[in-house]
Coordinates of C-alpha atoms in Angstrom, one line a residue:
X1 CA 1.3 26.0 -39.2
X2 CA -2.3 24.8 -39.2
X3 CA -4.5 26.7 -36.4
X4 CA -5.4 23.3 -34.7
X5 CA -1.7 22.5 -34.3
X6 CA -1.1 25.8 -32.8
X7 CA -3.9 25.3 -30.5
X8 CA -2.6 22.1 -29.4
X9 CA 0.9 23.3 -28.5
X10 CA -0.6 26.4 -26.8
X11 CA -3.0 24.6 -24.6
X12 CA -0.1 21.8 -23.9
X13 CA 2.5 24.6 -23.0
X14 CA 0.6 27.2 -21.0
X15 CA -1.7 25.0 -19.0
X16 CA -2.1 26.3 -15.7
X17 CA -4.7 26.5 -12.6
X18 CA -6.3 29.9 -11.7
X19 CA -9.4 31.1 -10.8
X20 CA -10.0 31.8 -14.1
X21 CA -10.1 28.0 -15.1
X22 CA -12.1 27.5 -12.1
X23 CA -14.6 30.5 -13.2
X24 CA -14.6 28.7 -16.8
X25 CA -15.6 25.2 -15.1
X26 CA -18.4 26.8 -13.2
X27 CA -19.6 28.4 -16.2
X28 CA -19.7 25.3 -18.1
X29 CA -21.5 23.4 -15.3
X30 CA -24.0 26.4 -15.1
X31 CA -26.3 25.4 -17.7
X32 CA -26.0 21.6 -16.8
X33 CA -26.1 21.3 -13.1
X34 CA -27.8 24.7 -12.1
X35 CA -26.3 27.6 -9.9
X36 CA -25.9 26.0 -6.9
X37 CA -23.6 23.4 -8.1
X38 CA -21.5 26.2 -9.9
X39 CA -21.2 28.3 -6.6
X40 CA -20.2 25.3 -4.7
X41 CA -17.2 24.4 -6.9
X42 CA -16.3 28.2 -7.2
X43 CA -14.6 29.9 -4.1
X44 CA -15.5 33.2 -5.7
X45 CA -18.7 32.9 -4.6
X46 CA -19.6 33.1 -0.8
X47 CA -21.5 30.0 -0.8
X48 CA -18.6 28.1 -2.5
X49 CA -16.3 29.5 0.4
X50 CA -19.0 28.4 2.9
X51 CA -19.2 25.0 1.7
X52 CA -15.1 24.9 1.4
X53 CA -15.1 26.2 5.1
X54 CA -17.5 23.2 6.1
X55 CA -15.2 20.7 4.3
X56 CA -12.1 21.9 5.9
X57 CA -13.9 21.5 9.2
X58 CA -15.1 18.2 8.9
X59 CA -11.9 17.1 7.2
X60 CA -9.8 17.2 10.4
X61 CA -13.1 16.1 12.6
X62 CA -12.7 12.8 10.6
X63 CA -9.4 11.6 12.0
X64 CA -10.7 13.0 15.7
X65 CA -13.7 11.0 15.4
X66 CA -11.8 7.9 14.4
X67 CA -9.4 8.6 17.5
X68 CA -12.6 9.0 19.7
X69 CA -13.8 5.6 18.3
X70 CA -10.5 4.0 18.4
X71 CA -9.8 5.1 22.0
X72 CA -13.6 4.0 23.0
X73 CA -12.8 0.7 21.1
X74 CA -9.4 0.4 23.2
X75 CA -11.7 1.2 26.3
X76 CA -14.0 -1.6 25.5
X77 CA -11.0 -3.9 25.0
X78 CA -9.4 -2.8 28.4
X79 CA -12.6 -3.7 30.3
X80 CA -12.8 -7.0 28.5
X81 CA -8.9 -7.5 29.5
X82 CA -9.7 -6.7 32.9
X83 CA -12.9 -8.9 33.1
X84 CA -10.8 -11.7 31.5
X85 CA -8.1 -11.3 34.3
X86 CA -10.8 -11.4 36.8
X87 CA -12.1 -14.4 35.4
X88 CA -8.6 -15.7 35.1
X89 CA -8.1 -15.2 38.9
X90 CA -11.2 -17.2 39.5
X91 CA -10.0 -19.9 37.3
X92 CA -6.7 -20.2 39.1
X93 CA -8.7 -20.3 42.5
X94 CA -10.6 -22.9 41.1
X95 CA -7.4 -24.7 39.5
X96 CA -5.7 -24.3 43.0
X97 CA -8.6 -25.9 45.0
X98 CA -9.1 -28.7 42.3
X99 CA -5.2 -29.3 42.7
X100 CA -5.3 -29.8 46.0
X101 CA -8.2 -31.9 45.8
X102 CA -6.3 -34.2 43.1
X103 CA -3.2 -34.1 45.6
X104 CA -5.1 -35.3 48.8
X105 CA -6.7 -38.3 46.3
X106 CA -3.3 -39.1 45.2
X107 CA -1.9 -39.5 48.8
X108 CA -5.1 -41.2 49.7
X109 CA -4.6 -43.5 46.7
X110 CA -0.8 -44.4 47.7
X111 CA -2.1 -44.8 51.6
X112 CA -5.0 -47.2 50.5
X113 CA -3.0 -49.3 48.0
X114 CA -0.1 -49.7 50.6
X115 CA -2.7 -50.6 53.3
X116 CA -4.4 -53.2 51.3
X117 CA -1.0 -54.8 49.9
X118 CA 0.7 -54.8 53.2
X119 CA -2.5 -56.4 55.1
X120 CA -3.1 -53.1 57.1
X121 CA 0.4 -51.9 57.1
X122 CA 0.8 -48.0 57.7
X123 CA 4.1 -46.7 57.0
X124 CA 3.7 -42.8 56.6
X125 CA 0.3 -42.2 58.2
X126 CA -3.1 -43.9 59.2
X127 CA -6.0 -44.0 56.7
X128 CA -8.1 -42.0 58.9
X129 CA -5.9 -38.8 59.1
X130 CA -5.7 -39.2 55.0
X131 CA -9.4 -39.4 54.8
X132 CA -10.0 -36.2 57.1
X133 CA -7.5 -34.2 54.8
X134 CA -9.2 -35.3 51.7
X135 CA -12.6 -34.3 53.1
X136 CA -11.4 -30.9 54.0
X137 CA -10.0 -30.2 50.6
X138 CA -13.5 -31.2 49.3
X139 CA -15.1 -28.9 52.0
X140 CA -12.8 -25.9 50.8
X141 CA -14.2 -26.3 46.9
X142 CA -16.4 -23.4 46.0
X143 CA -17.8 -25.3 43.5
X144 CA -17.8 -28.7 42.0
X145 CA -17.4 -30.0 38.4
X146 CA -19.8 -32.5 37.1
X147 CA -17.6 -35.6 36.8
X148 CA -17.9 -38.1 33.9
X149 CA -16.5 -41.6 35.2
X150 CA -16.4 -45.0 33.4
X151 CA -17.1 -47.8 35.6
X152 CA -14.5 -50.9 35.6
X153 CA -16.9 -53.8 35.2
X154 CA -19.5 -52.8 32.4
X155 CA -17.7 -49.5 31.2
X156 CA -21.1 -47.7 32.0
X157 CA -20.6 -43.7 32.2
X158 CA -21.8 -41.9 35.4
X159 CA -22.2 -38.4 36.3
X160 CA -21.4 -37.2 39.9
X161 CA -22.0 -34.0 41.4
X162 CA -20.4 -33.0 44.7
X163 CA -23.1 -35.0 47.1
X164 CA -22.9 -38.0 44.9
X165 CA -19.3 -38.0 44.7
X166 CA -18.8 -37.8 48.4
X167 CA -21.4 -40.6 48.8
X168 CA -19.4 -42.7 46.4
X169 CA -16.3 -42.0 48.3
X170 CA -17.6 -42.8 51.7
X171 CA -19.0 -46.1 50.2
X172 CA -15.7 -46.7 48.5
X173 CA -13.6 -46.3 51.9
X174 CA -16.0 -48.5 53.8
X175 CA -15.4 -51.4 51.5
X176 CA -11.5 -51.0 52.1
X177 CA -10.4 -54.2 54.2
X178 CA -7.5 -56.5 54.1
X179 CA -9.3 -59.6 52.9
X180 CA -7.6 -62.1 50.4
X181 CA -7.4 -61.4 46.8
X182 CA -5.0 -58.3 47.5
X183 CA -4.0 -58.0 44.0
X184 CA -7.5 -57.6 42.6
X185 CA -8.2 -55.1 45.4
X186 CA -5.1 -53.0 44.4
X187 CA -6.2 -52.9 40.9
X188 CA -9.5 -51.5 41.9
X189 CA -8.2 -49.0 44.2
X190 CA -5.9 -47.8 41.3
X191 CA -8.9 -47.8 38.8
X192 CA -11.1 -45.8 40.9
X193 CA -8.8 -43.3 41.9
X194 CA -7.0 -42.9 38.6
X195 CA -10.5 -42.4 37.1
X196 CA -11.8 -39.6 39.4
X197 CA -8.3 -37.9 39.3
X198 CA -8.3 -38.1 35.2
X199 CA -11.9 -36.8 35.3
X200 CA -11.0 -33.7 37.8
X201 CA -7.7 -33.0 35.5
X202 CA -9.7 -33.1 32.4
X203 CA -12.0 -30.3 33.8
X204 CA -8.8 -28.5 34.8
X205 CA -7.6 -28.7 31.0
X206 CA -10.7 -27.5 29.4
X207 CA -10.8 -24.7 31.9
X208 CA -7.2 -23.6 30.8
X209 CA -8.3 -24.0 27.2
X210 CA -10.9 -21.3 27.8
X211 CA -8.2 -18.9 29.2
X212 CA -5.5 -19.5 26.8
X213 CA -5.6 -15.6 25.3
X214 CA -4.2 -14.7 28.4
X215 CA -0.5 -14.0 29.7
X216 CA -0.5 -16.6 32.3
X217 CA -1.7 -19.5 29.9
X218 CA 1.7 -20.9 30.2
X219 CA 1.9 -21.1 33.8
X220 CA -1.6 -22.7 34.0
X221 CA -0.3 -25.2 31.6
X222 CA 2.6 -26.0 33.7
X223 CA 0.7 -26.2 36.8
X224 CA -1.7 -28.8 34.8
X225 CA 1.3 -30.8 33.6
X226 CA 2.9 -30.9 37.0
X227 CA -0.4 -32.2 38.3
X228 CA -0.6 -34.9 35.7
X229 CA 3.1 -36.1 36.0
X230 CA 2.6 -36.2 40.0
X231 CA -0.7 -38.4 39.0
X232 CA 1.5 -40.8 36.4
X233 CA 4.3 -41.1 38.5
X234 CA 2.1 -41.9 41.5
X235 CA 0.6 -44.7 39.5
X236 CA 3.9 -46.1 38.5
X237 CA 4.8 -46.2 42.0
X238 CA 2.0 -48.5 42.8
X239 CA 3.2 -50.9 40.1
X240 CA 6.9 -50.7 41.5
X241 CA 5.7 -51.8 44.9
X242 CA 3.8 -54.8 43.1
X243 CA 7.2 -55.6 41.5
X244 CA 9.2 -55.7 44.7
X245 CA 6.5 -57.3 46.4
X246 CA 5.8 -59.8 44.2
X247 CA 9.3 -60.3 42.3
X248 CA 7.6 -59.6 38.8
X249 CA 4.8 -57.6 36.8
X250 CA 2.6 -59.5 34.7
X251 CA 2.5 -58.4 31.3
X252 CA -0.5 -55.9 31.3
X253 CA 0.8 -54.5 34.5
X254 CA 4.2 -54.0 32.9
X255 CA 3.0 -52.1 30.2
X256 CA 0.6 -49.9 32.4
X257 CA 3.9 -49.1 34.5
X258 CA 6.2 -48.2 31.7
X259 CA 3.3 -45.9 30.1
X260 CA 2.9 -44.0 33.5
X261 CA 6.5 -43.8 34.1
X262 CA 7.1 -42.4 30.8
X263 CA 4.2 -40.2 30.4
X264 CA 4.9 -38.7 34.1
X265 CA 8.5 -37.8 33.0
X266 CA 7.5 -36.1 29.8
X267 CA 4.8 -34.1 31.5
X268 CA 7.5 -33.2 34.0
X269 CA 9.8 -31.9 31.3
X270 CA 7.1 -30.0 29.8
X271 CA 6.0 -28.3 32.8
X272 CA 9.5 -27.3 33.8
X273 CA 9.9 -26.2 29.6
X274 CA 7.1 -23.8 30.3
X275 CA 8.4 -22.1 33.4
X276 CA 12.4 -22.2 32.6
X277 CA 13.5 -20.9 35.8
X278 CA 12.2 -24.0 37.7
X279 CA 14.8 -26.2 36.0
X280 CA 17.5 -25.0 38.2
X281 CA 15.2 -25.5 41.2
X282 CA 14.3 -29.1 40.0
X283 CA 18.0 -29.9 39.5
X284 CA 18.9 -28.5 43.1
X285 CA 15.9 -30.6 44.5
X286 CA 17.4 -33.8 43.1
X287 CA 20.9 -32.9 44.0
X288 CA 19.7 -32.5 47.8
X289 CA 17.6 -35.3 47.9
X290 CA 18.5 -38.3 49.7
X291 CA 18.1 -41.5 48.0
X292 CA 17.5 -40.2 44.4
X293 CA 20.4 -41.8 42.8
X294 CA 19.0 -45.4 44.3
X295 CA 15.7 -44.5 43.1
X296 CA 16.8 -44.4 39.7
X297 CA 18.3 -47.6 39.9
X298 CA 15.1 -49.1 41.2
X299 CA 13.4 -47.7 38.4
X300 CA 15.9 -49.4 35.8
X301 CA 15.6 -52.4 37.8
X302 CA 11.9 -52.3 37.3
X303 CA 12.0 -51.5 33.7
X304 CA 14.1 -54.6 33.1
X305 CA 11.4 -56.7 34.9
X306 CA 13.5 -59.5 35.6
X307 CA 11.9 -62.1 38.1
X308 CA 13.3 -62.2 41.4
X309 CA 12.5 -63.1 45.0
X310 CA 9.6 -61.0 46.6
X311 CA 11.0 -58.6 49.0
X312 CA 8.4 -56.5 51.4
X313 CA 11.4 -54.5 52.6
X314 CA 12.5 -53.4 49.5
X315 CA 9.0 -52.7 48.3
X316 CA 8.7 -50.2 51.4
X317 CA 11.8 -48.7 51.0
X318 CA 11.0 -47.9 47.5
X319 CA 7.5 -46.8 48.1
X320 CA 9.0 -44.4 50.8
X321 CA 11.6 -43.1 48.4
X322 CA 9.1 -42.5 45.8
X323 CA 6.7 -40.8 48.2
X324 CA 9.5 -38.4 49.3
X325 CA 10.5 -37.8 45.4
X326 CA 6.7 -37.1 44.8
X327 CA 6.4 -34.8 47.8
X328 CA 9.3 -32.4 46.4
X329 CA 7.4 -32.4 43.3
X330 CA 4.3 -31.1 45.0
X331 CA 6.8 -28.3 46.4
X332 CA 7.2 -27.4 43.0
X333 CA 3.6 -27.5 42.3
X334 CA 3.0 -24.9 45.4
X335 CA 5.7 -22.9 43.9
X336 CA 4.0 -22.8 40.4
X337 CA 0.6 -22.0 42.3
X338 CA 2.4 -18.8 43.8
X339 CA 4.0 -17.8 40.4
X340 CA 0.5 -18.0 38.9
X341 CA -1.0 -15.8 41.8
X342 CA 1.8 -13.3 41.1
X343 CA 1.5 -13.3 37.5
X344 CA -2.5 -12.9 37.7
X345 CA -1.8 -9.8 39.9
X346 CA 0.4 -8.6 37.4
X347 CA -2.4 -8.7 34.9
X348 CA -4.8 -7.1 37.1
X349 CA -2.2 -4.2 37.7
X350 CA -1.8 -3.9 33.9
X351 CA -5.3 -3.7 33.4
X352 CA -5.9 -0.9 35.9
X353 CA -3.3 1.1 34.6
X354 CA -4.5 0.6 30.9
X355 CA -8.0 1.6 32.0
X356 CA -6.6 4.7 33.6
X357 CA -4.4 5.9 30.7
X358 CA -7.5 4.9 28.2
X359 CA -9.9 7.1 30.4
X360 CA -7.1 10.0 30.1
X361 CA -6.6 9.9 26.6
X362 CA -10.4 9.7 26.1
X363 CA -10.8 13.2 28.3
X364 CA -7.8 14.6 26.6
X365 CA -9.2 13.9 23.0
X366 CA -12.9 15.5 24.2
X367 CA -10.9 18.5 25.4
X368 CA -8.6 19.0 22.3
X369 CA -11.0 18.4 19.8
X370 CA -13.2 21.4 19.7
X371 CA -9.8 23.5 20.1
X372 CA -8.6 22.1 17.2
X373 CA -11.9 22.5 15.1
X374 CA -12.1 26.3 16.2
X375 CA -8.3 26.7 15.1
X376 CA -8.8 25.0 11.7
X377 CA -11.9 27.1 11.1
X378 CA -9.9 30.3 11.7
X379 CA -6.8 29.1 9.7
X380 CA -9.2 28.2 6.7
X381 CA -10.9 31.7 6.9
X382 CA -7.5 33.4 6.8
X383 CA -6.5 31.1 3.8
X384 CA -9.7 31.8 2.0
X385 CA -9.0 35.5 2.5
X386 CA -5.6 35.1 0.9
X387 CA -6.8 32.6 -1.7
X388 CA -9.4 35.1 -3.0
X389 CA -6.8 37.7 -3.6
X390 CA -4.3 35.0 -5.0
X391 CA -7.0 33.9 -7.3
X392 CA -7.3 37.4 -8.7
X393 CA -3.5 37.9 -9.3
X394 CA -3.4 34.5 -10.7
X395 CA -6.2 35.5 -13.2
X396 CA -4.3 38.6 -14.2
X397 CA -1.0 36.7 -14.6
X398 CA -3.0 34.0 -16.5
X399 CA -4.1 36.5 -18.9
X400 CA -0.4 38.1 -19.2
X401 CA 1.0 34.7 -19.9
X402 CA -1.5 34.2 -22.7
X403 CA -0.5 37.4 -24.3
X404 CA 3.3 36.9 -23.9
X405 CA 2.8 33.2 -25.2
X406 CA 0.8 34.2 -28.3
X407 CA 3.6 36.5 -29.0
X408 CA 6.3 34.0 -28.6
X409 CA 4.4 31.3 -30.9
X410 CA 4.4 34.1 -33.5
X411 CA 7.9 34.6 -33.5
X412 CA 9.0 31.2 -33.1
X413 CA 7.4 27.7 -34.0
X414 CA 5.1 26.5 -31.2
X415 CA 7.0 23.3 -30.8
X416 CA 10.3 25.1 -30.8
X417 CA 9.0 27.7 -28.4
X418 CA 7.5 24.9 -26.1
X419 CA 10.8 23.1 -26.2
X420 CA 12.8 26.4 -25.4
X421 CA 10.6 27.2 -22.3
X422 CA 10.9 23.6 -20.7
X423 CA 14.6 22.8 -21.6
X424 CA 15.9 26.6 -22.0
X425 CA 17.9 25.1 -24.9
X426 CA 17.0 23.9 -28.3
X427 CA 19.6 21.9 -30.0
X428 CA 19.9 22.3 -33.9
X429 CA 18.5 19.7 -36.2
X430 CA 19.2 18.5 -39.7
X431 CA 16.3 18.3 -42.4
X432 CA 16.8 15.8 -45.3
X433 CA 13.9 17.3 -47.3
X434 CA 12.6 20.8 -46.9
X435 CA 10.8 23.0 -49.4
X436 CA 11.7 26.7 -49.2
X437 CA 9.5 29.9 -50.7
X438 CA 10.9 33.2 -51.4
X439 CA 8.9 36.2 -52.9
X440 CA 9.6 39.9 -53.3
X441 CA 7.6 42.9 -54.7
X442 CA 8.9 44.0 -58.1
X443 CA 9.9 47.6 -57.8
X444 CA 9.3 47.8 -54.2
X445 CA 12.5 50.5 -54.0
X446 CA 10.6 53.0 -56.4
X447 CA 7.3 52.5 -54.8
X448 CA 9.0 53.2 -51.3
X449 CA 10.7 56.4 -52.7
X450 CA 7.4 57.8 -54.2
X451 CA 5.2 57.0 -51.2
X452 CA 5.0 58.4 -47.9
X453 CA 6.2 56.0 -45.0
X454 CA 2.7 55.7 -43.7
X455 CA 1.5 54.6 -47.2
X456 CA 4.8 52.1 -47.5
X457 CA 4.2 50.5 -43.9
X458 CA 0.2 50.4 -44.5
X459 CA 0.8 48.7 -47.7
X460 CA 3.2 46.0 -46.8
X461 CA 1.0 45.4 -43.8
X462 CA -2.0 44.8 -45.9
X463 CA -0.5 42.5 -48.4
X464 CA 1.5 40.2 -45.8
X465 CA -1.4 40.3 -43.4
X466 CA -3.3 38.7 -46.5
X467 CA -0.4 36.2 -47.1
X468 CA -0.4 35.3 -43.2
X469 CA -4.0 34.5 -43.6
X470 CA -3.6 32.3 -46.6
X471 CA -0.9 30.7 -45.6
X472 CA -2.9 29.1 -42.6
X473 CA -4.7 26.8 -45.2
X474 CA -1.4 25.1 -45.9
X475 CA 1.1 22.8 -43.7
X476 CA 3.8 25.6 -43.8
X477 CA 5.7 27.8 -41.3
X478 CA 6.5 31.5 -41.9
X479 CA 10.0 32.1 -41.4
X480 CA 10.6 36.0 -41.6
X481 CA 9.8 39.1 -43.5
X482 CA 12.8 41.3 -44.5
X483 CA 11.5 44.5 -46.4
X484 CA 9.4 43.3 -49.0
X485 CA 10.7 39.5 -49.0
X486 CA 8.4 37.0 -47.8
X487 CA 10.0 33.5 -46.8
X488 CA 8.0 30.5 -46.1
X489 CA 9.3 26.9 -45.5
X490 CA 7.3 23.5 -45.3
X491 CA 8.6 20.3 -43.8
X492 CA 10.1 22.1 -40.4
X493 CA 10.2 22.3 -37.6
X494 CA 7.4 19.3 -37.8
X495 CA 8.6 17.0 -40.5
X496 CA 5.6 16.4 -42.8
X497 CA 6.9 13.8 -45.5
X498 CA 4.3 11.2 -45.4
X499 CA 6.0 7.6 -45.3
X500 CA 5.3 5.6 -48.3
X501 CA 7.1 1.9 -48.9
X502 CA 8.6 1.4 -52.7
X503 CA 9.6 -2.5 -53.0
X504 CA 11.5 -3.1 -49.9
X505 CA 12.7 0.4 -49.4
X506 CA 11.4 3.0 -47.2
X507 CA 11.7 6.5 -48.4
X508 CA 10.2 9.9 -47.3
X509 CA 7.2 11.5 -48.9
X510 CA 7.2 14.9 -50.5
X511 CA 4.2 16.5 -48.9
X512 CA 6.0 19.8 -48.3
X513 CA 6.5 19.9 -51.9
X514 CA 2.9 20.0 -53.1
X515 CA 2.2 22.2 -49.9
X516 CA 4.5 25.1 -51.1
X517 CA 3.5 24.6 -54.8
X518 CA 0.1 25.1 -54.1
X519 CA 0.5 27.9 -51.6
X520 CA 2.9 29.8 -54.0
X521 CA 0.1 29.6 -56.8
X522 CA -2.4 30.8 -54.2
X523 CA -0.3 33.8 -53.0
X524 CA 0.6 34.8 -56.6
X525 CA -3.3 34.7 -57.5
X526 CA -4.2 36.7 -54.2
X527 CA -1.8 39.2 -55.0
X528 CA -3.4 40.5 -58.1
X529 CA -6.0 42.0 -55.6
X530 CA -3.6 44.7 -54.4
X531 CA -2.5 47.6 -56.3
X532 CA 0.1 50.2 -55.8
X533 CA -0.8 53.0 -53.4
X534 CA -0.3 56.2 -55.3
X535 CA -1.2 54.3 -58.8
X536 CA -4.5 52.5 -58.1
X537 CA -4.7 51.3 -61.8
X538 CA -1.5 49.5 -61.5
X539 CA -1.7 46.1 -60.1
X540 CA 1.2 44.7 -57.6
X541 CA 3.7 42.4 -59.3
X542 CA 5.6 39.9 -57.2
X543 CA 8.6 37.4 -57.9
X544 CA 8.4 33.9 -56.3
X545 CA 11.3 31.4 -56.3
X546 CA 11.1 27.9 -54.8
X547 CA 13.6 25.3 -54.2
X548 CA 13.8 21.9 -52.0
X549 CA 16.6 20.0 -50.4
X550 CA 18.3 19.8 -47.0
X551 CA 18.9 22.3 -44.5
X552 CA 19.9 22.9 -40.7
X553 CA 17.6 24.8 -38.5
X554 CA 17.9 26.0 -35.2
X555 CA 17.6 28.9 -32.6
X556 CA 20.0 31.8 -32.9
X557 CA 20.9 34.3 -30.2
X558 CA 19.4 35.0 -26.6
X559 CA 18.0 38.5 -27.5
X560 CA 15.3 38.2 -29.7
X561 CA 16.1 34.5 -30.6
X562 CA 15.1 33.8 -34.1
X563 CA 14.4 30.2 -35.7
X564 CA 16.8 30.3 -38.8
X565 CA 17.6 28.2 -41.5
X566 CA 21.2 27.5 -42.8
X567 CA 22.2 25.7 -46.1
X568 CA 22.7 25.6 -49.8
X569 CA 18.9 25.1 -50.1
X570 CA 18.2 28.8 -48.8
X571 CA 20.6 30.4 -50.9
X572 CA 19.2 28.5 -53.9
X573 CA 15.6 29.1 -53.1
X574 CA 16.9 33.0 -53.0
X575 CA 18.8 32.8 -56.1
X576 CA 15.4 31.5 -57.9
X577 CA 13.3 34.5 -56.6
X578 CA 16.3 36.9 -57.4
X579 CA 16.5 35.5 -61.1
X580 CA 12.6 35.1 -61.5
X581 CA 10.3 37.3 -63.6
X582 CA 7.2 39.1 -62.2
X583 CA 4.1 37.1 -61.7
X584 CA 6.1 34.1 -62.3
X585 CA 6.9 31.1 -60.0
X586 CA 10.8 30.3 -60.5
X587 CA 11.8 26.8 -59.5
X588 CA 14.8 24.6 -59.6
X589 CA 15.2 21.2 -61.4
X590 CA 15.0 19.6 -57.9
X591 CA 11.7 21.2 -57.4
X592 CA 10.3 20.3 -60.9
X593 CA 11.6 16.6 -60.3
X594 CA 9.4 16.3 -57.3
X595 CA 6.4 17.9 -58.9
X596 CA 6.4 15.5 -61.5
X597 CA 6.7 12.6 -59.0
X598 CA 3.6 14.1 -57.5
X599 CA 1.8 14.9 -60.4
X600 CA -1.0 17.4 -60.9
X601 CA 1.1 20.3 -61.5
X602 CA 1.8 21.9 -64.7
X603 CA 5.6 23.2 -65.5
X604 CA 7.3 24.8 -68.3
X605 CA 11.0 24.6 -68.9
X606 CA 13.2 28.0 -68.9
X607 CA 16.5 26.5 -69.9
X608 CA 19.8 27.3 -68.5
X609 CA 20.6 30.6 -66.6
X610 CA 23.5 32.0 -65.0
X611 CA 23.1 31.9 -61.4
X612 CA 25.2 34.0 -58.9
X613 CA 27.4 31.7 -56.9
X614 CA 25.9 28.7 -58.9
X615 CA 26.9 28.8 -62.2
X616 CA 24.3 27.8 -64.9
X617 CA 21.2 26.2 -63.8
X618 CA 18.7 24.5 -65.5
X619 CA 15.3 26.0 -64.4
X620 CA 11.6 25.6 -64.6
X621 CA 8.3 27.8 -64.3
X622 CA 5.5 26.6 -62.4
X623 CA 2.2 27.4 -64.4
X624 CA -0.4 26.2 -62.3
X625 CA -2.1 23.4 -60.9
X626 CA -4.7 21.0 -62.5
X627 CA -8.3 21.7 -61.5
X628 CA -9.4 24.8 -59.2
X629 CA -7.3 26.3 -56.5
X630 CA -9.5 26.6 -53.5
X631 CA -10.2 30.0 -52.4
X632 CA -10.7 29.5 -48.6
X633 CA -11.0 32.9 -47.6
X634 CA -13.1 34.3 -50.4
X635 CA -12.6 37.9 -51.6
X636 CA -9.5 39.6 -50.1
X637 CA -10.7 42.5 -47.7
X638 CA -7.3 44.0 -47.5
X639 CA -8.6 47.5 -48.2
X640 CA -11.0 47.4 -45.1
X641 CA -8.2 48.5 -42.9
X642 CA -5.2 50.5 -44.0
X643 CA -3.8 51.1 -40.8
X644 CA -0.8 49.6 -39.8
X645 CA -1.4 46.6 -37.6
X646 CA 1.8 44.8 -36.9
X647 CA 0.6 42.1 -34.3
X648 CA -3.0 41.1 -33.4
X649 CA -3.1 39.4 -30.0
X650 CA -5.8 36.6 -29.8

């Protein structure tokens, strides 16, 4: 095979990583990047080991630093979570106080509306007592939001702080009387209280939106919906009183009743859905409540809005039932308030535990980190000590491996040897077109009989070393030498027939024919440089036989395995050599036909000869090749080394 092919297969099959590779890479970088760069990449240098040690220490420090950073970030999140929990607690307190004010205003609205509509009637409590309860609720407020209120007549927007609201409330109470025009007065009362409560509930909604990342957001929403539900149901009760008191609701009042009644019930369902465990409480509440069934009937009657005779007693009874129902809903509201406080306390306890746990983890990481770095440093130092010894052994092993691979590649084809090393087995392969070369030395038996053993071995070693060097110029593979016989083949184990296209048919090229023919002429010409050891005036004469055809090739044996060829082509080529003449190249008809197709070679017809085991065969002599045979190696210096050298390890 050609030298570049051998080098390619060798590098692909015996590639390994060792200190020798590292040293080679360092040497390659010596001129390009300087001494420091080479030492930094090579652990064989002290500086390289120090840099690697530093890298190995930094490597575990990175996740440790990341862990410290992560723990610190978690601590920040925990502190933020605790601050949020504290803020939620303040918001819950604010919402509770605000809810109490809304509740008192709702009760005050009902009392004032009933008072005005009944011309001073007081069914549940007197107005003075209700006003005092509302004032106490206002005084307990830690802070008061600025309210945005739209007036009834001109639609202007008014902002009220605590003092302004107290003054406005006092003025509104002072104007309450039982004069004529009670319907208009009830409408004014509903509007004023509804507007104030709406502004307070809007502020409460905004507060809950700011805290919607916490775990108690659904409880806060339930609380807000319950407040709004009570507000809507309380307003619808006012219209219910008007219906039974007047006997019918005007269209705008009827629409307002339906709207507030539906909204109140929807908000109540939403509040219960946010806290499912309250549903059972609500069912039990309605089951035990007296007059709940009658209250539902009254509601159905109001929704039909059929005109009937005014009935103050029914209106009073309806008002009492609705007030009792709303009072029960306020009990649910108080229950939600306590649930919120419990959940907030749980959040605060969780924040405390998380904060303690985070601080503990941070302390453990800070204590363990230097211990880990020290242990890693000791481990890396120990590994480096063993690595230096291992690198030396790997270098020696690599050197020995190259020697054994070189020896193997000279005994077997590199591709076959590589496949044998990788797969342990190499299947036999059929080659449809291969050209085989045989040669031997004329009169070698007599030469061996007249020379000493050392002279015979030195003589054969010299001539076949020259042959081995010559065939490197051609795409051929040396099969073996047996005594004075020299066997070469082309077209295997790597097929070298160049594909060509003739019409619509794809056939195999015949490069192996021209390679063997040219090589045979070259070896025949080069053999003339040798003379018989004890007869320096007599040149060496060789016989050459060539034949082309199909063969089967494969590995034979497990002890000293050999790459062998089988088939009639091998026998025919051997017969061409044995029936040939000295200093001539004897070829078969098949070989001659292929050379004629190729062109550029001159052959001479020999005629029919009797070939053992083949009978009569028509054969030819290969005379020469048109042009000059290139001499790649110049003069053959075989006489420079007459000592027997059987194998040179490169």
